Tab-separated table of C-alpha atoms in Angstrom:
chain	number	residue	atom	x	y	z
V	1236	MET	CA	54.463	22.215	-0.636
V	1237	HIS	CA	56.401	19.869	1.659
V	1238	GLY	CA	59.072	20.384	4.303
V	1239	TYR	CA	62.405	18.480	4.389
V	1240	VAL	CA	65.236	18.570	6.992
V	1241	TYR	CA	68.799	17.377	6.257
V	1242	ILE	CA	71.741	17.113	8.695
V	1243	ASP	CA	75.262	16.400	7.442
V	1244	THR	CA	75.925	13.880	10.213
V	1245	GLU	CA	79.243	12.742	8.711
V	1246	ASN	CA	80.398	16.321	8.151
V	1247	ASP	CA	81.541	15.259	4.680
V	1248	GLY	CA	80.135	18.340	2.948
V	1249	ALA	CA	77.261	16.485	1.272
V	1250	PHE	CA	73.704	15.534	2.219
V	1251	SER	CA	73.032	11.870	1.442
V	1252	PHE	CA	69.558	10.657	0.340
V	1253	ASN	CA	67.861	7.707	-1.396
V	1254	GLU	CA	66.169	8.853	-4.618
V	1255	GLY	CA	62.940	6.945	-5.366
V	1256	ASN	CA	62.717	5.376	-1.918
V	1257	THR	CA	60.255	6.492	0.766
V	1258	ASP	CA	62.521	4.903	3.412
V	1259	GLN	CA	65.377	7.350	4.036
V	1260	SER	CA	66.791	5.505	7.050
V	1261	GLY	CA	70.564	5.890	7.354
V	1262	THR	CA	70.692	8.969	5.136
V	1263	ASP	CA	71.142	12.651	5.997
V	1264	LEU	CA	67.428	13.272	5.242
V	1265	LYS	CA	66.183	13.240	8.826
V	1266	ALA	CA	62.558	14.312	8.372
V	1267	PHE	CA	60.140	14.966	5.514
V	1268	ALA	CA	56.455	15.807	5.323
V	1269	PHE	CA	55.688	13.891	2.103
V	1270	TYR	CA	57.388	11.786	-0.542
V	1271	SER	CA	55.783	9.365	-3.012
V	1272	GLY	CA	58.971	7.922	-4.488
V	1273	SER	CA	58.107	9.364	-7.924
V	1274	PHE	CA	57.771	13.043	-8.778
V	1275	THR	CA	55.270	12.275	-11.560
V	1276	ASN	CA	52.896	10.363	-9.268
V	1277	ASP	CA	52.083	12.311	-6.136
V	1278	ALA	CA	48.544	11.040	-5.416
V	1279	SER	CA	49.774	9.338	-2.243
V	1280	GLY	CA	52.988	8.883	-0.320
V	1281	TYR	CA	54.531	8.776	3.135
V	1282	ASN	CA	56.136	11.050	5.654
V	1283	SER	CA	59.360	10.235	7.500
V	1284	ALA	CA	57.318	8.655	10.323
V	1285	GLY	CA	56.055	6.049	7.836
V	1286	GLN	CA	52.496	7.424	7.870
V	1287	SER	CA	50.518	7.160	4.638
V	1288	ILE	CA	49.558	10.601	3.302
V	1289	THR	CA	46.802	11.238	0.734
V	1290	GLY	CA	44.375	13.943	-0.362
V	1291	ASP	CA	44.494	17.361	1.305
V	1292	ASN	CA	46.888	16.033	3.985
V	1293	ARG	CA	49.690	16.123	1.369
V	1294	ALA	CA	49.897	19.912	1.502
V	1295	ASN	CA	51.920	20.139	4.706
V	1296	ILE	CA	55.319	21.742	5.189
V	1297	ASN	CA	55.669	20.518	8.783
V	1298	PRO	CA	57.535	17.185	8.838
V	1299	PRO	CA	57.340	14.812	11.812
V	1300	SER	CA	59.768	15.200	14.673
V	1301	PHE	CA	63.194	13.639	14.407
V	1302	THR	CA	66.229	12.908	16.561
V	1303	ALA	CA	69.211	15.201	16.101
V	1304	PRO	CA	72.795	13.947	16.537
V	1305	THR	CA	73.678	13.340	20.161
V	1306	THR	CA	77.429	13.531	19.655
V	1307	PRO	CA	78.566	17.026	20.543
V	1308	GLY	CA	79.868	18.970	17.575
V	1309	THR	CA	79.000	21.417	14.820
V	1310	TYR	CA	76.791	20.186	11.976
V	1311	ARG	CA	75.378	21.719	8.842
V	1312	ILE	CA	71.548	21.550	8.802
V	1313	ARG	CA	69.383	22.316	5.765
V	1314	PHE	CA	65.694	23.247	5.700
V	1315	LYS	CA	64.044	22.829	2.306
V	1316	VAL	CA	60.463	23.578	1.083
V	1317	ASP	CA	59.814	21.712	-2.145
V	1318	TRP	CA	57.161	19.500	-3.796
V	1319	ASN	CA	57.586	15.711	-3.546
V	1320	SER	CA	61.387	15.727	-3.915
V	1321	VAL	CA	64.090	14.340	-1.610
V	1322	ASP	CA	66.942	15.917	-3.610
V	1323	PRO	CA	68.657	18.279	-1.111
V	1324	GLY	CA	69.403	20.628	-4.012
V	1325	GLY	CA	65.706	20.923	-4.858
V	1326	GLN	CA	63.514	19.549	-7.629
V	1327	LYS	CA	64.884	20.356	-11.076
V	1328	ALA	CA	62.865	21.128	-14.184
V	1329	ALA	CA	63.125	19.091	-17.380
V	1330	ASP	CA	65.859	21.438	-18.622
V	1331	GLY	CA	67.936	20.871	-15.495
V	1332	THR	CA	67.239	24.281	-13.978
V	1333	VAL	CA	65.296	25.129	-10.846
V	1334	THR	CA	63.496	28.092	-12.436
V	1335	SER	CA	61.616	26.363	-15.263
V	1336	GLN	CA	58.329	24.511	-14.877
V	1337	ASN	CA	58.185	22.259	-11.758
V	1338	GLY	CA	61.596	23.452	-10.590
V	1339	ILE	CA	61.842	24.276	-6.890
V	1340	ALA	CA	62.157	28.012	-7.534
V	1341	ALA	CA	59.286	28.016	-10.047
V	1342	ASN	CA	57.103	26.211	-7.497
V	1343	GLY	CA	57.817	28.825	-4.823
V	1344	GLY	CA	60.127	26.627	-2.754
V	1345	TYR	CA	63.272	27.629	-0.945
V	1346	ILE	CA	66.363	26.289	0.855
V	1347	VAL	CA	67.789	27.604	4.141
V	1348	ASP	CA	71.105	26.357	5.590
V	1349	ALA	CA	72.077	26.791	9.211
V	1350	THR	CA	74.608	25.539	11.724
V	1351	LEU	CA	73.522	23.030	14.359
V	1352	GLU	CA	75.572	23.144	17.525
V	1353	VAL	CA	75.276	20.031	19.707
V	1354	THR	CA	76.637	20.631	23.187
V	1355	GLY	CA	75.132	17.686	25.017
V	1356	SER	CA	71.605	17.186	26.283
V	1357	THR	CA	70.422	18.679	29.538
V	1358	THR	CA	66.721	18.204	28.703
V	1359	PRO	CA	64.824	15.115	29.849
V	1360	GLU	CA	63.950	12.783	27.012
V	1361	GLY	CA	60.446	12.353	25.649
V	1362	PRO	CA	57.888	14.839	24.280
V	1363	ILE	CA	54.680	15.715	26.096
V	1364	ALA	CA	51.333	14.577	24.739
V	1365	PRO	CA	47.682	15.217	25.630
V	1366	VAL	CA	46.051	12.728	27.957
V	1367	SER	CA	42.548	13.813	26.901
V	1368	ILE	CA	40.831	16.103	24.388
V	1369	THR	CA	37.212	17.291	24.588
V	1370	PRO	CA	35.408	16.997	22.229
V	1371	GLU	CA	37.148	13.732	21.412
V	1372	ASP	CA	38.965	13.285	18.127
V	1373	GLN	CA	36.580	12.412	15.248
V	1374	SER	CA	33.496	13.222	17.346
V	1375	GLU	CA	30.297	14.850	16.057
V	1376	VAL	CA	28.869	18.014	17.610
V	1377	GLU	CA	26.002	20.356	16.771
V	1378	SER	CA	28.215	23.444	17.126
V	1379	PHE	CA	31.705	24.340	18.342
V	1380	THR	CA	32.931	27.052	20.686
V	1381	SER	CA	36.046	25.605	22.315
V	1382	ALA	CA	38.028	22.431	22.952
V	1383	THR	CA	39.790	21.387	26.145
V	1384	ILE	CA	43.231	19.719	25.944
V	1385	THR	CA	44.659	18.206	29.106
V	1386	PHE	CA	48.336	17.282	29.637
V	1387	GLU	CA	49.918	15.187	32.406
V	1388	GLU	CA	51.509	18.226	34.036
V	1389	ASP	CA	51.382	22.003	33.925
V	1390	VAL	CA	52.340	23.606	30.641
V	1391	THR	CA	52.964	27.045	29.201
V	1392	TYR	CA	51.988	28.272	25.720
V	1393	ASP	CA	54.355	29.856	23.204
V	1394	GLU	CA	52.204	32.680	21.818
V	1395	LEU	CA	54.411	32.972	18.739
V	1396	ILE	CA	53.118	29.592	17.557
V	1397	GLU	CA	49.615	29.690	16.068
V	1398	VAL	CA	47.026	27.048	16.874
V	1399	THR	CA	44.486	27.014	14.029
V	1400	ILE	CA	40.950	25.746	13.351
V	1401	ALA	CA	40.209	24.927	9.711
V	1402	GLN	CA	37.342	23.337	7.808
V	1403	ARG	CA	38.383	20.510	5.534
V	1404	ASN	CA	37.426	21.305	1.923
V	1405	GLY	CA	35.870	24.561	3.095
V	1406	LEU	CA	36.578	28.268	3.429
V	1407	TYR	CA	36.833	28.451	7.222
V	1408	TYR	CA	40.391	29.021	8.526
V	1409	GLN	CA	40.959	30.904	11.777
V	1410	LYS	CA	43.629	31.401	14.401
V	1411	ALA	CA	42.377	30.033	17.714
V	1412	THR	CA	42.548	31.780	21.066
V	1413	VAL	CA	44.570	29.708	23.543
V	1414	SER	CA	44.383	29.949	27.329
V	1415	VAL	CA	46.230	27.784	29.879
V	1416	ASP	CA	45.242	26.863	33.415
V	1417	GLY	CA	47.852	24.495	34.839
V	1418	ALA	CA	47.701	21.298	32.794
V	1419	THR	CA	44.462	22.305	31.041
V	1420	VAL	CA	44.523	24.150	27.741
V	1421	THR	CA	41.414	25.750	26.231
V	1422	VAL	CA	41.401	26.317	22.462
V	1423	SER	CA	38.562	28.668	21.434
V	1424	ALA	CA	37.171	29.708	18.058
V	1425	PRO	CA	36.763	33.462	17.443
V	1426	GLU	CA	33.000	32.837	17.444
V	1427	GLU	CA	30.693	29.857	17.632
V	1428	ILE	CA	30.943	27.582	14.579
V	1429	THR	CA	27.575	26.253	13.413
V	1430	GLU	CA	28.132	25.511	9.717
V	1431	ALA	CA	28.048	21.787	8.987
V	1432	GLY	CA	31.369	20.264	7.981
V	1433	THR	CA	34.549	18.569	9.208
V	1434	TYR	CA	37.041	20.716	11.096
V	1435	ALA	CA	40.621	20.228	12.302
V	1436	ILE	CA	42.381	21.830	15.259
V	1437	SER	CA	46.094	21.868	14.392
V	1438	VAL	CA	48.645	22.255	17.183
V	1439	PRO	CA	52.226	22.726	15.873
V	1440	ALA	CA	55.222	21.136	17.584
V	1441	GLY	CA	56.595	23.164	20.473
V	1442	ALA	CA	53.401	25.106	21.131
V	1443	PHE	CA	53.332	23.850	24.733
V	1444	SER	CA	56.206	23.130	27.097
V	1445	THR	CA	56.775	21.961	30.648
V	1446	ALA	CA	58.970	23.476	33.317
V	1447	ASP	CA	61.765	21.018	32.534
V	1448	GLY	CA	61.793	22.031	28.865
V	1449	ARG	CA	59.880	19.172	27.268
V	1450	THR	CA	57.551	20.182	24.414
V	1451	ASN	CA	54.713	18.639	22.451
V	1452	GLU	CA	54.954	17.024	19.071
V	1453	ALA	CA	52.603	18.395	16.378
V	1454	PHE	CA	49.123	16.901	16.589
V	1455	THR	CA	45.691	17.382	15.058
V	1456	THR	CA	42.269	16.626	16.472
V	1457	MET	CA	39.146	16.498	14.321
V	1458	PHE	CA	35.472	17.171	14.921
V	1459	ALA	CA	32.420	17.297	12.678
V	1460	ILE	CA	29.449	19.623	12.950
V	1461	THR	CA	26.230	17.970	11.824
V	1462	GLU	CA	22.861	19.552	11.257
V	1463	PRO	CA	20.176	17.910	13.380
V	1464	ALA	CA	17.965	16.079	10.923
V	1465	GLY	CA	14.251	16.731	11.165
V	1466	PRO	CA	11.682	14.116	10.235
V	1467	ALA	CA	11.695	13.550	6.470
V	1468	ASP	CA	8.577	11.391	6.156
V	1469	THR	CA	6.221	14.385	6.125
V	1470	PHE	CA	5.070	14.371	2.487
V	1471	VAL	CA	1.388	13.710	3.164
V	1472	TYR	CA	-1.295	13.600	0.491
V	1473	THR	CA	-4.157	16.100	0.521
V	1474	SER	CA	-6.821	14.021	-1.248
V	1475	VAL	CA	-7.522	10.600	-2.711
V	1476	VAL	CA	-10.016	9.667	-5.464
V	1477	PRO	CA	-11.929	7.459	-4.784
V	1478	ALA	CA	-11.928	8.700	-1.188
V	1479	ASP	CA	-10.366	6.498	1.467
V	1480	GLY	CA	-13.031	4.325	3.101
V	1481	SER	CA	-15.530	4.682	0.267
V	1482	GLU	CA	-17.624	2.061	-1.519
V	1483	VAL	CA	-16.874	1.401	-5.167
V	1484	ALA	CA	-18.280	-0.951	-7.788
V	1485	GLU	CA	-14.755	-1.780	-8.999
V	1486	LEU	CA	-11.290	-1.062	-7.629
V	1487	SER	CA	-8.722	-0.544	-10.387
V	1488	SER	CA	-6.869	2.738	-9.856
V	1489	ILE	CA	-6.592	5.443	-7.200
V	1490	THR	CA	-5.394	9.030	-7.726
V	1491	VAL	CA	-3.398	10.469	-4.798
V	1492	THR	CA	-2.915	14.250	-4.811
V	1493	TYR	CA	-0.124	16.032	-2.898
V	1494	PRO	CA	0.207	19.683	-1.789
V	1495	GLN	CA	3.214	20.283	-4.036
V	1496	TRP	CA	4.878	18.778	-7.092
V	1497	VAL	CA	5.945	15.182	-6.898
V	1498	CYS	CA	9.498	14.540	-8.134
V	1499	ASP	CA	10.183	12.510	-11.268
V	1500	TYR	CA	11.228	9.539	-9.143
V	1501	ILE	CA	8.769	7.078	-7.652
V	1502	ASN	CA	9.487	3.621	-6.374
V	1503	GLU	CA	7.827	1.295	-8.871
V	1504	THR	CA	8.255	-1.817	-6.716
V	1505	PRO	CA	4.784	-3.441	-6.408
V	1506	PHE	CA	3.031	-3.659	-3.042
V	1507	ASN	CA	0.197	-5.937	-1.957
V	1508	VAL	CA	-3.560	-5.463	-2.008
V	1509	VAL	CA	-5.107	-7.623	0.713
V	1510	ASP	CA	-8.629	-8.578	1.688
V	1511	ALA	CA	-10.230	-8.515	5.146
V	1512	GLU	CA	-8.535	-11.833	6.020
V	1513	SER	CA	-5.103	-10.438	5.012
V	1514	ASN	CA	-4.977	-12.614	1.900
V	1515	VAL	CA	-3.051	-11.075	-1.007
V	1516	VAL	CA	-5.520	-10.741	-3.894
V	1517	THR	CA	-3.325	-8.732	-6.283
V	1518	THR	CA	-0.516	-6.175	-6.321
V	1519	ALA	CA	-0.415	-2.469	-7.115
V	1520	SER	CA	2.295	-0.075	-8.274
V	1521	LEU	CA	2.749	3.665	-8.702
V	1522	THR	CA	2.694	5.731	-11.879
V	1523	TYR	CA	1.939	9.315	-12.960
V	1524	ASN	CA	-0.833	11.178	-14.735
V	1525	ASP	CA	-0.686	14.623	-16.369
V	1526	ASN	CA	-0.872	16.541	-13.071
V	1527	TRP	CA	2.457	17.288	-11.378
V	1528	GLU	CA	0.881	16.934	-7.924
V	1529	ASP	CA	-0.602	13.467	-8.579
V	1530	VAL	CA	0.531	9.881	-8.433
V	1531	VAL	CA	-1.719	7.018	-9.429
V	1532	ILE	CA	-1.960	3.643	-7.718
V	1533	VAL	CA	-2.701	1.111	-10.444
V	1534	LEU	CA	-3.853	-2.391	-9.513
V	1535	GLU	CA	-2.357	-5.190	-11.581
V	1536	GLU	CA	-5.823	-6.770	-11.766
V	1537	PRO	CA	-9.049	-4.806	-11.134
V	1538	ILE	CA	-11.093	-6.064	-8.186
V	1539	THR	CA	-14.809	-6.611	-8.759
V	1540	ALA	CA	-15.510	-9.239	-6.080
V	1541	GLU	CA	-17.416	-7.806	-3.132
V	1542	GLY	CA	-15.391	-7.302	0.035
V	1543	THR	CA	-13.151	-4.912	1.933
V	1544	TYR	CA	-9.614	-4.366	0.682
V	1545	THR	CA	-6.614	-2.455	1.989
V	1546	ILE	CA	-3.578	-1.068	0.168
V	1547	THR	CA	-0.516	-0.027	2.170
V	1548	VAL	CA	2.005	2.215	0.399
V	1549	PRO	CA	5.418	1.907	2.121
V	1550	ALA	CA	7.302	4.969	3.345
V	1551	GLY	CA	9.766	6.533	0.903
V	1552	TYR	CA	7.960	5.547	-2.307
V	1553	ILE	CA	7.020	9.151	-3.193
V	1554	TYR	CA	9.329	12.205	-2.845
V	1555	SER	CA	8.607	15.904	-3.071
V	1556	ASN	CA	10.196	17.677	-6.016
V	1557	GLU	CA	11.785	20.404	-3.878
V	1558	GLY	CA	15.281	19.437	-2.766
V	1559	TYR	CA	15.189	15.993	-4.375
V	1560	ASP	CA	18.595	14.810	-5.629
V	1561	PRO	CA	18.644	11.442	-7.432
V	1562	SER	CA	22.437	11.233	-7.215
V	1563	ALA	CA	22.561	11.613	-3.427
V	1564	ALA	CA	22.517	8.607	-1.143
V	1565	ASP	CA	19.693	10.187	0.877
V	1566	LYS	CA	17.839	11.380	-2.269
V	1567	GLY	CA	18.294	14.998	-1.130
V	1568	VAL	CA	16.783	14.687	2.366
V	1569	SER	CA	19.712	16.700	3.748
V	1570	ASN	CA	18.731	19.466	1.292
V	1571	GLY	CA	15.091	19.533	2.388
V	1572	ALA	CA	13.518	16.779	0.317
V	1573	ILE	CA	10.693	14.929	2.044
V	1574	TYR	CA	8.961	11.660	1.294
V	1575	ASN	CA	5.700	9.922	2.112
V	1576	PRO	CA	5.127	8.148	5.398
V	1577	GLU	CA	3.582	4.710	5.166
V	1578	PHE	CA	-0.149	5.049	4.575
V	1579	THR	CA	-3.051	2.654	4.145
V	1580	LEU	CA	-6.174	3.066	2.012
V	1581	THR	CA	-9.302	0.971	2.565
V	1582	TYR	CA	-12.107	0.352	0.062
V	1583	THR	CA	-15.264	-1.704	0.025
V	1584	VAL	CA	-16.177	-3.195	-3.320
V	1585	LYS	CA	-19.938	-3.581	-3.547
V	1586	ALA	CA	-21.756	-4.647	-6.660
V	1587	ALA	CA	-24.264	-1.982	-7.595
V	1588	SER	CA	-27.871	-3.139	-7.679
V	1589	GLU	CA	-28.500	-0.453	-10.230
V	1590	PRO	CA	-26.229	1.657	-12.445
V	1591	ILE	CA	-24.302	4.270	-10.476
V	1592	ASN	CA	-23.572	6.451	-13.534
V	1593	THR	CA	-26.904	8.244	-13.196
V	1594	PHE	CA	-25.686	11.640	-11.992
V	1595	VAL	CA	-26.754	13.553	-15.104
V	1596	TYR	CA	-26.283	17.293	-15.441
V	1597	LYS	CA	-29.307	19.595	-15.493
V	1598	SER	CA	-27.918	22.457	-17.554
V	1599	VAL	CA	-24.769	23.782	-19.197
V	1600	ASP	CA	-23.658	27.376	-19.686
V	1601	PRO	CA	-22.958	28.064	-22.552
V	1602	ALA	CA	-25.640	25.649	-23.699
V	1603	ASN	CA	-24.571	22.453	-25.416
V	1604	GLU	CA	-24.398	22.789	-29.235
V	1605	SER	CA	-24.493	26.602	-29.080
V	1606	VAL	CA	-22.568	29.024	-31.276
V	1607	VAL	CA	-20.160	31.245	-29.353
V	1608	LYS	CA	-17.620	33.885	-30.280
V	1609	GLU	CA	-14.993	32.181	-28.141
V	1610	LEU	CA	-14.914	29.086	-25.965
V	1611	GLY	CA	-13.741	29.509	-22.383
V	1612	ASP	CA	-15.036	28.271	-19.037
V	1613	ILE	CA	-18.128	26.038	-19.104
V	1614	THR	CA	-20.402	25.830	-16.027
V	1615	ILE	CA	-22.256	22.525	-15.555
V	1616	THR	CA	-25.193	22.402	-13.113
V	1617	PHE	CA	-26.379	19.131	-11.549
V	1618	PRO	CA	-29.687	18.326	-9.851
V	1619	ALA	CA	-27.952	17.857	-6.474
V	1620	ASN	CA	-24.795	18.964	-4.720
V	1621	VAL	CA	-21.568	17.511	-6.092
V	1622	ALA	CA	-18.824	15.842	-4.032
V	1623	ASN	CA	-15.973	17.832	-2.526
V	1624	GLU	CA	-13.490	16.260	-4.929
V	1625	VAL	CA	-13.620	15.877	-8.702
V	1626	THR	CA	-11.163	14.096	-10.947
V	1627	LYS	CA	-8.668	16.673	-12.155
V	1628	THR	CA	-7.122	14.657	-14.935
V	1629	PRO	CA	-7.103	16.939	-18.002
V	1630	ILE	CA	-9.737	16.368	-20.697
V	1631	ASN	CA	-8.959	16.971	-24.363
V	1632	VAL	CA	-10.735	19.639	-26.425
V	1633	ILE	CA	-11.048	18.195	-29.949
V	1634	ASN	CA	-11.413	20.008	-33.269
V	1635	THR	CA	-14.028	17.891	-35.092
V	1636	GLU	CA	-12.715	18.865	-38.530
V	1637	ASP	CA	-9.353	17.110	-38.202
V	1638	GLY	CA	-9.545	15.395	-34.811
V	1639	SER	CA	-6.667	17.452	-33.409
V	1640	ILE	CA	-6.337	18.377	-29.742
V	1641	VAL	CA	-6.428	22.169	-29.516
V	1642	THR	CA	-6.172	22.441	-25.718
V	1643	THR	CA	-7.252	20.669	-22.526
V	1644	ALA	CA	-9.873	21.349	-19.864
V	1645	THR	CA	-9.827	20.532	-16.157
V	1646	LEU	CA	-12.742	20.200	-13.742
V	1647	GLY	CA	-13.000	22.589	-10.811
V	1648	TYR	CA	-15.552	24.534	-8.817
V	1649	PRO	CA	-17.039	27.999	-9.478
V	1650	LEU	CA	-16.662	30.646	-6.839
V	1651	GLY	CA	-19.851	31.583	-4.973
V	1652	GLU	CA	-22.306	29.907	-7.363
V	1653	GLY	CA	-23.633	27.022	-5.270
V	1654	ASN	CA	-22.530	23.506	-4.485
V	1655	ASP	CA	-24.447	21.934	-7.391
V	1656	LYS	CA	-22.038	23.185	-10.054
V	1657	VAL	CA	-18.676	22.319	-11.535
V	1658	VAL	CA	-16.627	24.271	-14.063
V	1659	LEU	CA	-14.707	22.995	-17.048
V	1660	ARG	CA	-11.761	25.379	-17.234
V	1661	LEU	CA	-9.969	25.438	-20.565
V	1662	THR	CA	-6.213	25.795	-20.360
V	1663	GLU	CA	-6.419	28.236	-23.292
V	1664	VAL	CA	-9.487	30.067	-24.576
V	1665	VAL	CA	-10.418	28.831	-28.072
V	1666	LYS	CA	-10.830	31.785	-30.467
V	1667	THR	CA	-10.444	30.023	-33.815
V	1668	ASN	CA	-13.567	29.340	-35.888
V	1669	GLY	CA	-14.581	25.711	-35.894
V	1670	THR	CA	-16.588	23.041	-34.088
V	1671	TYR	CA	-15.154	21.525	-30.932
V	1672	THR	CA	-16.110	18.665	-28.625
V	1673	ILE	CA	-15.263	17.982	-24.997
V	1674	THR	CA	-15.972	14.466	-23.681
V	1675	VAL	CA	-16.103	14.132	-19.893
V	1676	PRO	CA	-15.398	10.478	-18.942
V	1677	GLU	CA	-17.696	8.524	-16.657
V	1678	GLY	CA	-16.928	8.785	-12.939
V	1679	TYR	CA	-15.244	12.208	-13.010
V	1680	ILE	CA	-18.042	13.840	-10.988
V	1681	TYR	CA	-19.854	12.266	-8.005
V	1682	ASP	CA	-22.823	13.481	-6.041
V	1683	TYR	CA	-22.180	14.722	-2.510
V	1684	ASP	CA	-22.915	11.311	-0.953
V	1685	GLU	CA	-20.599	9.674	-3.529
V	1686	ALA	CA	-23.299	7.149	-4.319
V	1687	ILE	CA	-23.670	7.955	-8.011
V	1688	CYS	CA	-21.421	9.474	-10.641
V	1689	ASN	CA	-21.741	11.071	-14.057
V	1690	PRO	CA	-22.076	8.987	-17.194
V	1691	GLU	CA	-19.744	9.883	-20.032
V	1692	PHE	CA	-21.098	12.933	-21.847
V	1693	THR	CA	-19.963	15.108	-24.722
V	1694	LEU	CA	-20.402	18.859	-25.148
V	1695	THR	CA	-20.226	20.404	-28.617
V	1696	TYR	CA	-19.620	24.072	-29.417
V	1697	THR	CA	-19.172	26.044	-32.587
V	1698	VAL	CA	-16.845	29.039	-32.392
V	1699	ASP	CA	-17.902	31.788	-34.831
V	1700	THR	CA	-15.990	34.985	-34.147
V	1701	VAL	CA	-18.453	36.998	-36.304
V	1702	ASN	CA	-21.890	35.489	-35.693
V	1703	GLY	CA	-21.320	33.733	-32.402
V	1704	ILE	CA	-23.136	34.830	-29.274
V	1705	SER	CA	-21.136	36.709	-26.675
V	1706	THR	CA	-22.085	36.697	-23.006
V	1707	VAL	CA	-22.761	39.946	-21.160
V	1708	THR	CA	-23.936	40.828	-17.674
V	1709	ILE	CA	-27.160	42.757	-17.045
V	1710	ASP	CA	-25.266	45.647	-15.405
V	1711	SER	CA	-23.592	46.419	-18.757
V	1712	LEU	CA	-26.796	47.021	-20.808
V	1713	GLU	CA	-27.596	50.609	-19.776
V	1714	GLY	CA	-28.113	52.913	-22.803
V	1715	LYS	CA	-28.108	50.073	-25.369
V	1716	THR	CA	-30.742	49.262	-28.030
V	1717	ILE	CA	-32.122	45.795	-27.407
V	1718	PHE	CA	-34.342	43.478	-29.496
V	1719	THR	CA	-35.447	39.917	-28.970
V	1720	ILE	CA	-34.286	37.323	-31.483
V	1721	ASP	CA	-37.672	37.618	-33.292
V	1722	GLY	CA	-37.322	41.437	-33.636
V	1723	ARG	CA	-39.323	42.868	-30.715
V	1724	LYS	CA	-37.765	45.860	-29.008
V	1725	VAL	CA	-37.464	45.440	-25.234
V	1726	SER	CA	-36.355	47.524	-22.268
V	1727	GLY	CA	-36.098	47.267	-18.518
V	1728	LYS	CA	-34.814	44.184	-16.673
V	1729	LEU	CA	-33.975	41.369	-19.079
V	1730	GLN	CA	-34.546	37.691	-18.519
V	1731	ARG	CA	-31.738	35.249	-19.102
V	1732	GLY	CA	-31.436	34.434	-22.804
V	1733	ALA	CA	-30.327	35.552	-26.288
V	1734	TYR	CA	-30.922	39.110	-27.603
V	1735	ILE	CA	-29.827	41.467	-30.373
V	1736	ILE	CA	-27.921	44.228	-28.513
V	1737	ASP	CA	-26.691	47.165	-30.586
V	1738	GLY	CA	-26.940	44.992	-33.691
V	1739	GLN	CA	-24.990	41.997	-32.257
V	1740	LYS	CA	-26.163	38.694	-30.875
V	1741	LYS	CA	-25.520	38.572	-27.147
V	1742	PHE	CA	-26.370	36.147	-24.345
V	1743	VAL	CA	-27.510	37.691	-21.061
V	1744	LYS	CA	-26.730	35.744	-17.891
């Protein structure tokens, strides 16, 4: 709602005004907080001081100060609270009443008439105004406890007038505590304000006065509380395949793994791949694979020429998923999103004098081409220790009957079974009868020295829920009747292999 003040300066029994005009000079409308010139368009307007008013500042019943008649006499003065209307009788509804929709009474407005007695001025002219405010208007602070307002001379405070602290577009609205020491006024919040946002200290007209009776005009000072921003370029990868600094026969793509999910935004702008002399040999760009924690650097042209090459990924190309906001100017950094710092990877391309895909497995459990009751984890043993990192891109498990993908498998490491093993972990255990193949691509598994890698190999299994061989541990055989596959009854400690246990084929680890 808005405040309006009328004075019948001519004492003609009517308050003059200019409908549709934001300039009310020469009329009996002496002050108003807001008027747009059109009741149906109140997005912006002016107050009687000629100041443009928009947004939340429109909701203000306190009009600017004005000059009352100086000629002694008795005048009729009217105070009106209404919405965007200069009519001294109040805004009328479409039916001409004040009680229907948008009428002054329906909107909660009111009109108060009083008598203004002018007897001649004995008060010095001119309001008082602050000479300094700390923190300064529009300044940024980390928190707020109090503000200091200094006037030119000593002042007193009218405790009936509230000085308030309010957050713009927020829920915070509090009466401030005011203390005066000579010309210095301290305005304090009830408690320290730490929540980020923009706040306004509003001092109404007449809150402070001097000994000779001069008072302040209404004024507002603003401050903003900002959260100190921590470093955002802390999204650092945990591993790279091939490893940074390694020798490779060809450089075509690099998988970078992060400690948490990468968001669905990456900067696809290409960056350069340079040789030891800083010559640009090709470009690379980022893409995804099937793992949420991975991004892949793909070279536009694979490099096979021997030499040392570096790839520098600029900062801010890769964001964490947590807190990321694509619609925000800072991509969600203020909400906790983090992004990669600039990082450089170096590789040496060296033509292999002999094939490097010679890291061939020694055994597989369950054995390749075996019949099992269900297909779950598969342990692959190599003749030497494997590298600390394996490619974790999922591998399809194929039903040979129709070529369909029934699930996927991912390489990992077994717990406590030696450094010469890897495990193919199926996303879902296969329990449906049929024959299935799993093809592990070349280069997914390296030896510990990363000198040689696996060739492509395929494992085939037949799932037979009736006649397939189940796996049991030796500790679970007590009290069972056991025969070898050729029909000889056995007892005592069993060697690893297939047996008939209580009439069913079982495989003992």
